[in-house]
Short mmCIF file of C-alpha atoms and ligand atoms in Angstrom, two decimals:
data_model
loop_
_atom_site.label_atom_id
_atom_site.label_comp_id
_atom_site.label_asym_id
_atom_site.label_seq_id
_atom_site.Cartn_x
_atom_site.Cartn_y
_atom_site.Cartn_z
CA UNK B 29 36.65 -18.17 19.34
CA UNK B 30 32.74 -18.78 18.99
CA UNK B 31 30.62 -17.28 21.33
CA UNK B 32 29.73 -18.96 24.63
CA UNK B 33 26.33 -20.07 24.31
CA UNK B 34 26.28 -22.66 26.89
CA UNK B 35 26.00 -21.31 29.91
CA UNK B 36 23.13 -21.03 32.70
CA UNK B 37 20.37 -19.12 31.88
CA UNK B 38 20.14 -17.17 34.21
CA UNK B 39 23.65 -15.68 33.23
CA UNK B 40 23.43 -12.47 30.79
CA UNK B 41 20.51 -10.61 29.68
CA UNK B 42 20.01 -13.03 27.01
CA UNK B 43 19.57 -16.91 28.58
CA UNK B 44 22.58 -18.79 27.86
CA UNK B 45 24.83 -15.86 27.17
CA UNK B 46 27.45 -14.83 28.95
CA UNK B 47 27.99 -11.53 30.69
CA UNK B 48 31.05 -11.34 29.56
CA UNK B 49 29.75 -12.02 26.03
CA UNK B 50 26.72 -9.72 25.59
CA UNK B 51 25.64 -7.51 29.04
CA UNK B 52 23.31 -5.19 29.50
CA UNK B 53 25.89 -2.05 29.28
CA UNK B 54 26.31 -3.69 25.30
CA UNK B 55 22.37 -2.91 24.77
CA UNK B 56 22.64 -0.07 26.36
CA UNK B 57 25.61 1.38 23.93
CA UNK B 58 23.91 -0.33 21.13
CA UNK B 59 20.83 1.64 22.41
CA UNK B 60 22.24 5.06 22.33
CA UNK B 61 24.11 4.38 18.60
CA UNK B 62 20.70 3.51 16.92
CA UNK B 63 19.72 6.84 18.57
CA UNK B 64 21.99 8.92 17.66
CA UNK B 65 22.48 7.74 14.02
CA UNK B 66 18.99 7.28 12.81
CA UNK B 67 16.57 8.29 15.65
CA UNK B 68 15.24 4.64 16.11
CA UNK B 69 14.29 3.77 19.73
CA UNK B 70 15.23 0.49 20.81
CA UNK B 71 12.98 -0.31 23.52
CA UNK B 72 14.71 -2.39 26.89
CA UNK B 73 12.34 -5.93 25.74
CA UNK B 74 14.58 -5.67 22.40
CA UNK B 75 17.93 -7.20 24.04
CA UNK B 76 16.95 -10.69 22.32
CA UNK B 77 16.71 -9.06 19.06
CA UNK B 78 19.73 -7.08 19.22
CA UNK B 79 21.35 -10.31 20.01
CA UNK B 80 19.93 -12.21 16.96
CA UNK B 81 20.76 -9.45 14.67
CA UNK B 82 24.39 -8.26 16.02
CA UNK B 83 25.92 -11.92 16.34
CA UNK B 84 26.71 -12.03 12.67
CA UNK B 85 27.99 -8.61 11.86
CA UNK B 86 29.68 -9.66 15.30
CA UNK B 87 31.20 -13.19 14.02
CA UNK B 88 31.94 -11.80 10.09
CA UNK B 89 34.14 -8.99 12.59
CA UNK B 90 36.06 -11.62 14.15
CA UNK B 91 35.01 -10.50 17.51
CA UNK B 92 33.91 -13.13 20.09
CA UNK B 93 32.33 -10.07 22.88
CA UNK B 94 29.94 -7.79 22.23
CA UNK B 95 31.86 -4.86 23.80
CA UNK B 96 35.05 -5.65 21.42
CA UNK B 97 32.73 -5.18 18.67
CA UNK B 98 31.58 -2.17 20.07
CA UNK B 99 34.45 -0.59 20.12
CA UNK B 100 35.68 -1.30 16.47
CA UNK B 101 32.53 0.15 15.19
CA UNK B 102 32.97 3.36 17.28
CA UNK B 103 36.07 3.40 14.96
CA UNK B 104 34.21 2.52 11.53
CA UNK B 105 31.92 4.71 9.80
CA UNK B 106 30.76 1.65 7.66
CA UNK B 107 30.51 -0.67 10.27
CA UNK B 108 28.09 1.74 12.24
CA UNK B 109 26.03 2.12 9.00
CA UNK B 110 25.50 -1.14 8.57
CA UNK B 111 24.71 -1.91 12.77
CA UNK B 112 22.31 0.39 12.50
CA UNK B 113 20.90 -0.73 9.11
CA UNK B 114 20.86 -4.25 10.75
CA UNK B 115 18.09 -3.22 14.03
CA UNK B 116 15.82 -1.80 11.26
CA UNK B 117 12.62 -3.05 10.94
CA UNK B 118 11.42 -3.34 7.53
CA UNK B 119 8.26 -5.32 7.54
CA UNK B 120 6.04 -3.85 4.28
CA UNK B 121 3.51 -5.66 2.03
CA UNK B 122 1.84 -4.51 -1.68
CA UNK B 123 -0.87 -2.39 -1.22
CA UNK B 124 -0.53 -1.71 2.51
CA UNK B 125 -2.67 0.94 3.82
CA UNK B 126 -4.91 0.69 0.09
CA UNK B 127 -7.08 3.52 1.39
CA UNK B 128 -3.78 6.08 0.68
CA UNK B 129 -3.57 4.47 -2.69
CA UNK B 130 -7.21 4.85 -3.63
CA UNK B 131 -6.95 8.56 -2.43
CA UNK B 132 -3.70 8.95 -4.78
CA UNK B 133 -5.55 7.81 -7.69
CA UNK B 134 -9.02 9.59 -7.28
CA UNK B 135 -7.29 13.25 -5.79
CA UNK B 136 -4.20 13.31 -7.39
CA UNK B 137 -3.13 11.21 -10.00
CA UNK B 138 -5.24 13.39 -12.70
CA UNK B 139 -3.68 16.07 -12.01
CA UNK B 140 -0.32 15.14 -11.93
CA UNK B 141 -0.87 13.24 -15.01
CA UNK B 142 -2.39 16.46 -16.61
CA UNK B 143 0.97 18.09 -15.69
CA UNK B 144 2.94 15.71 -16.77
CA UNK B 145 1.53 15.72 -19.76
CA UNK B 146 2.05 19.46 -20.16
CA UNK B 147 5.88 19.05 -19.90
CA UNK B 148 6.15 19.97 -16.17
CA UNK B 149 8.28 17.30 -13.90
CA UNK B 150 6.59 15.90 -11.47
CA UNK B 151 7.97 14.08 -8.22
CA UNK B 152 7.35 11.41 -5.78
CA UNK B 153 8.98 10.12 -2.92
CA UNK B 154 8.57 6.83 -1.11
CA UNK B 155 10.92 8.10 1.82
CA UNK B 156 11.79 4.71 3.99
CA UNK B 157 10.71 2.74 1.20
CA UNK B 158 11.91 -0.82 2.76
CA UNK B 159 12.17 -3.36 -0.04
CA UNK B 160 9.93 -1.58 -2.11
CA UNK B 161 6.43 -2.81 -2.31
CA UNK B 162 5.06 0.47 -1.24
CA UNK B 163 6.54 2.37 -4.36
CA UNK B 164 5.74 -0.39 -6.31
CA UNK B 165 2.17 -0.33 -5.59
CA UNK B 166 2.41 3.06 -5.96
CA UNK B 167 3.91 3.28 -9.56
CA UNK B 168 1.60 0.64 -10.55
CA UNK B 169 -1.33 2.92 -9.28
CA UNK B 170 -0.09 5.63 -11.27
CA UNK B 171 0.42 3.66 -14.45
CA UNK B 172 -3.36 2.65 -14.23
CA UNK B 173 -5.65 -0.24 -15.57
CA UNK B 174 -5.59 0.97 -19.19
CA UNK B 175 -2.03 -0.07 -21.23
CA UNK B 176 -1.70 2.13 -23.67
CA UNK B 177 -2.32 5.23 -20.84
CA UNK B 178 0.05 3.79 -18.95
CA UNK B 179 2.87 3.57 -20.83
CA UNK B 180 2.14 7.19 -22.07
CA UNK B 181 2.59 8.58 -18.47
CA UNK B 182 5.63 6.55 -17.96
CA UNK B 183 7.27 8.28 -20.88
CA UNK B 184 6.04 11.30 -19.65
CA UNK B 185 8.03 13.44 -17.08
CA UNK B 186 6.88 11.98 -13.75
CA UNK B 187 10.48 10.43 -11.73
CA UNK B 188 10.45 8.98 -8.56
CA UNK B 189 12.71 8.03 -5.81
CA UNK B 190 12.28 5.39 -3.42
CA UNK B 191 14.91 5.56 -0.47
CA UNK B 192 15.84 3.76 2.94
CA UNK B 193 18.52 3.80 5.44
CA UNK B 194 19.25 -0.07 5.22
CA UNK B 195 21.31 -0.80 2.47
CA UNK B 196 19.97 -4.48 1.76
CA UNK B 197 16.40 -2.69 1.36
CA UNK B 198 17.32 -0.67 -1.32
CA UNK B 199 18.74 -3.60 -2.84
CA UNK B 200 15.77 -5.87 -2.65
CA UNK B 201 13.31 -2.80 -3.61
CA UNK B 202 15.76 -2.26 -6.72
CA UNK B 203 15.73 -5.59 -7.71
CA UNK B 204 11.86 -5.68 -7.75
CA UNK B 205 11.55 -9.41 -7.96
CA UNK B 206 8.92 -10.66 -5.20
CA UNK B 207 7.10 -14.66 -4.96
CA UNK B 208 3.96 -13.83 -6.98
CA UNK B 209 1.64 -14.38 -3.73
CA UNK B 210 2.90 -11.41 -2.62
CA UNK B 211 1.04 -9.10 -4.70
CA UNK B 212 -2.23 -10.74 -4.33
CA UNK B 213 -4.09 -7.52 -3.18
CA UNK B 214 -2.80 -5.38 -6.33
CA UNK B 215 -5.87 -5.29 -8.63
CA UNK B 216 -4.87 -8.15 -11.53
CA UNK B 217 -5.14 -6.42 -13.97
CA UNK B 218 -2.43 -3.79 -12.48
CA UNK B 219 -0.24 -6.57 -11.83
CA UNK B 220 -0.97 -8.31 -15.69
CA UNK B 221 0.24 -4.84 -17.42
CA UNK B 222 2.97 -3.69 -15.39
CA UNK B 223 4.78 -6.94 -14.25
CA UNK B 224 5.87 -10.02 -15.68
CA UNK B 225 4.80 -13.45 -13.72
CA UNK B 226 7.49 -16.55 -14.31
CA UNK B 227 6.04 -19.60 -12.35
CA UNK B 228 6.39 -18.15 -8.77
CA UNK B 229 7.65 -15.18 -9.23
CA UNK B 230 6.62 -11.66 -10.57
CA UNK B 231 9.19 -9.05 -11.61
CA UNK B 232 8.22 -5.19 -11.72
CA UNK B 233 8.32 -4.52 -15.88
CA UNK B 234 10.08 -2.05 -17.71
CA UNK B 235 7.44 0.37 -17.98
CA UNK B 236 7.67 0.93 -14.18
CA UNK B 237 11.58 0.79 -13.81
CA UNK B 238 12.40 3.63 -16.08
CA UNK B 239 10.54 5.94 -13.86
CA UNK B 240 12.06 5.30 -10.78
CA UNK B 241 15.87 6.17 -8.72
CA UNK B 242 16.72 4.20 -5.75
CA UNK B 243 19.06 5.31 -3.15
CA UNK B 244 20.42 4.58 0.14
CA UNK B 245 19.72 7.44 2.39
CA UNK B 246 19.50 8.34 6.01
CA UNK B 247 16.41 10.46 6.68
CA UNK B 248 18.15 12.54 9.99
CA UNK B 249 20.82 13.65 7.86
CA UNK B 250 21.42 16.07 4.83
CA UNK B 251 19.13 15.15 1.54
CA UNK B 252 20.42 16.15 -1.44
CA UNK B 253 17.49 17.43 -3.37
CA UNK B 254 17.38 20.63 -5.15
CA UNK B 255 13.94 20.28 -6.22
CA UNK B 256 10.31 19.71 -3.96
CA UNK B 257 8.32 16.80 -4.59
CA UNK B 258 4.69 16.87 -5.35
CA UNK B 259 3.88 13.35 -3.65
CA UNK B 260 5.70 11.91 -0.37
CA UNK B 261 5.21 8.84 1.09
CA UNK B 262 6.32 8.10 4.52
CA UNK B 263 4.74 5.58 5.89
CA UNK B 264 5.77 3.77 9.23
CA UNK B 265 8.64 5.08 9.30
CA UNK B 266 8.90 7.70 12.01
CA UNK B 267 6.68 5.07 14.10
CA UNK B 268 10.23 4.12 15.46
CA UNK B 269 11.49 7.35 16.39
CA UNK B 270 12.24 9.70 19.78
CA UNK B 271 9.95 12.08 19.51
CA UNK B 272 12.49 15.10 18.62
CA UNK B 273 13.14 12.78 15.40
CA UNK B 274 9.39 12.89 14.60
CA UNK B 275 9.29 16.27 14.41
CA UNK B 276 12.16 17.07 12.86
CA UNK B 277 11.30 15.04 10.38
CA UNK B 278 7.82 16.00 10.14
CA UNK B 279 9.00 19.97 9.44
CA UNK B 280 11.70 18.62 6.70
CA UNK B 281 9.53 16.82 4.88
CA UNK B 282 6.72 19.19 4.84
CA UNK B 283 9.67 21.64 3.37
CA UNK B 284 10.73 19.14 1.03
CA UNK B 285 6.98 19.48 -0.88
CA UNK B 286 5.99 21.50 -3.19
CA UNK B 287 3.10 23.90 -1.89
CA UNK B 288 -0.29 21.92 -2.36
CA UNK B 289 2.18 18.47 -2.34
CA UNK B 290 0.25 16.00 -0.64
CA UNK B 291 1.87 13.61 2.43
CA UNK B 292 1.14 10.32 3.81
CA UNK B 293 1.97 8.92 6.69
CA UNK B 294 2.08 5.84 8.73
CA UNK B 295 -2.10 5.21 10.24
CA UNK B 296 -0.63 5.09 13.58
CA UNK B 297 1.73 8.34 13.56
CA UNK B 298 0.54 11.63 13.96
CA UNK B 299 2.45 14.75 12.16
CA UNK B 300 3.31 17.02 15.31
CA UNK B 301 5.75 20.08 16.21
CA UNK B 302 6.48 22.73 13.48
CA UNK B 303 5.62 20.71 10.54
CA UNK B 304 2.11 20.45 11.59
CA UNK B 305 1.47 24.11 10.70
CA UNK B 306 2.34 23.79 7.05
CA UNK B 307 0.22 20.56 6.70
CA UNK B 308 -3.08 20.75 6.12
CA UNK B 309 -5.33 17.18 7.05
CA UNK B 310 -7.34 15.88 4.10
CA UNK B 311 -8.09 12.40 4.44
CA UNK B 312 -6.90 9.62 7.32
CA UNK B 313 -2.49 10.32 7.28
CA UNK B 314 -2.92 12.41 4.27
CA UNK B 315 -1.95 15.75 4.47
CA UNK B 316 -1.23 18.67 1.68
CA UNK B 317 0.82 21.20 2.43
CA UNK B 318 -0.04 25.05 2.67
CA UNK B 319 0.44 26.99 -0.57
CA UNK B 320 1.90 29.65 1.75
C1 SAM P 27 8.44 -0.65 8.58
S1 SAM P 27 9.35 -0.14 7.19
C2 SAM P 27 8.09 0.76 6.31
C3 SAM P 27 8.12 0.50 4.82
C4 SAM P 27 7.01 1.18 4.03
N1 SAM P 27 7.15 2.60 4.08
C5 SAM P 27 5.66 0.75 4.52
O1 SAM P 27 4.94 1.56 5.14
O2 SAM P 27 5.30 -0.40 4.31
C6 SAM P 27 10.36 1.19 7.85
C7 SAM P 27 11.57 1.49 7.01
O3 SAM P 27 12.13 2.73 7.45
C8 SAM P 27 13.53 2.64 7.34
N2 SAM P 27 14.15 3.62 8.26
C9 SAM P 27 14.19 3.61 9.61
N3 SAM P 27 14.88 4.67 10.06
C10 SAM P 27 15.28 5.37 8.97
C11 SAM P 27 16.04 6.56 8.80
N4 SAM P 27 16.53 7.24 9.83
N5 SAM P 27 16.25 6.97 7.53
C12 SAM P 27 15.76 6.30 6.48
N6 SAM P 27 15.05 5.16 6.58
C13 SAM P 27 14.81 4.70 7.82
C14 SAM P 27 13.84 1.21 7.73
O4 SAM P 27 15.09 0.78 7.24
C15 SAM P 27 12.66 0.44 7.14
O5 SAM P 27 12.95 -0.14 5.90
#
């Protein structure tokens, strides 16, 4: 049965819908779920989006109420993934932020080119890396302006990962494929090395690819590294979260690095709780943890 869209507006929380359909004890359970799962606060002026973004998942369910879906993913571990993967938000652009990119390539990219070169690994993490631009930019960075450089630091032994909760990011980020307009603020002759431009559309090139791991991955639950990473990038990210989140997340990530790794965060979050006292500030978001 489709939903009931018809009826007065001044009805359910959302005009036109039904109580019965979608109430405000729906949000609220929908609320606490995004919570719980992946620290995301869902504010009370989001019932409209919740709507939008539910109804499918809702429809492709075969429910025709809110609460009936509610209680089927309360039995799914999949379905709750993918709710809560569905109320991200994963707005990103190329060189967002370019000030943390310009201080990757002055402070550290000789170095951890240098290193690189001298056999060690080297690792970098674009943690809540939505559909990839950010670690794009970033590996394009770190390739550099000059070719034949470049494609000797992508055979050395720098790797990189590039995560998110949301499923379809990862996809899109993997797939690297973005309308050429989009990369408009990555210097050209960045883009003219280390993608390929067909009519409309420039594709990340090989050079880049070979570096880099993708994976789906929940940031409030267990990571499955063994090893620290010298660079992290989190960036708008934790801008969502209840504050315990934030800080939890904060102290795990400033774990995660290597001593003297650098961070960077979102330019309107703030690193706070017991992560703050391993991180050092050294530019605007960028911080470099202790060697202690
Ligand atoms: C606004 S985007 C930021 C993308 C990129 N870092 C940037 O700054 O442009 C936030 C991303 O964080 C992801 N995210 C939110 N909560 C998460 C969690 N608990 N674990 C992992 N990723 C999460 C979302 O799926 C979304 O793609």
């Amino acid at each position: 049965m489709a939903l009931n869209l018809s009826l007065p507006a001044t009805e359910g929380i959302v005009p036109g819908v039904s109580p019965q359909v979608y109430a405000q004890a729906d949000f609220e359970r929908i609320a606490h779920l995004v919570r719980q799962e992946a620290g995301i606060v869902l504010s009370d002026g989001k019932h409209l989006l919740v709507y939008s973004r539910i109804t499918p998942l809702l429809r492709d369910a075969g429910c025709t109420t809110f609460s009936e879906y509610l209680d089927k993913v309360g039995n799914d571990a999949e379905m709750r993934v993918k709710t809560v993967a569905s109320l991200t938000t994963n707005h990103t652009y190329f060189n967002r932020e370019s000030h943390h990119y310009d201080h990757f390539n002055e402070t550290l990219r000789p170095d951890l080119i240098a290193r690189a070169a001298a056999g060690e690994t080297v690792r970098i993490w674009s943690a809540g890396c939505s559909s990839g631009e950010e670690v794009w930019t970033l590996m394009m960075f770190l390739l550099g302006a000059e070719s034949s450089a470049g494609k000797a630091i992508s055979r050395s032994k720098i790797v990189a990962l590039a995560s998110d909760l949301a499923e379809h990011a990862v996809t899109a980020a993997q797939k690297g494929s973005y309308p050429a307009e989009a990369m408009k603020e990555i210097p050209q002759k960045l883009r003219d090395n280390w993608c390929k431009q067909t009519g409309d559309t420039i594709e990340v090139g090989p050079e880049m690819r070979k570096m880099l791991r993708f994976r789906q991955l929940n940031l409030l639950r267990q990571w499955p590294f063994k090893a620290e990473f010298d660079v992290i990038f989190c960036r708008n990210v934790m801008i969502y979260f209840d504050q315990p989140s934030k800080e939890q997340l904060v102290a795990r990530l400033a774990r995660q690095l290597r001593p003297g790794g650098y961070l960077y965060i979102g330019h309107s979050e703030r690193v706070s709780g017991e992560g703050a006292d391993l991180l050092k500030p050294v530019g605007p978001t960028v911080y470099q943890r202790s060697m202690a």
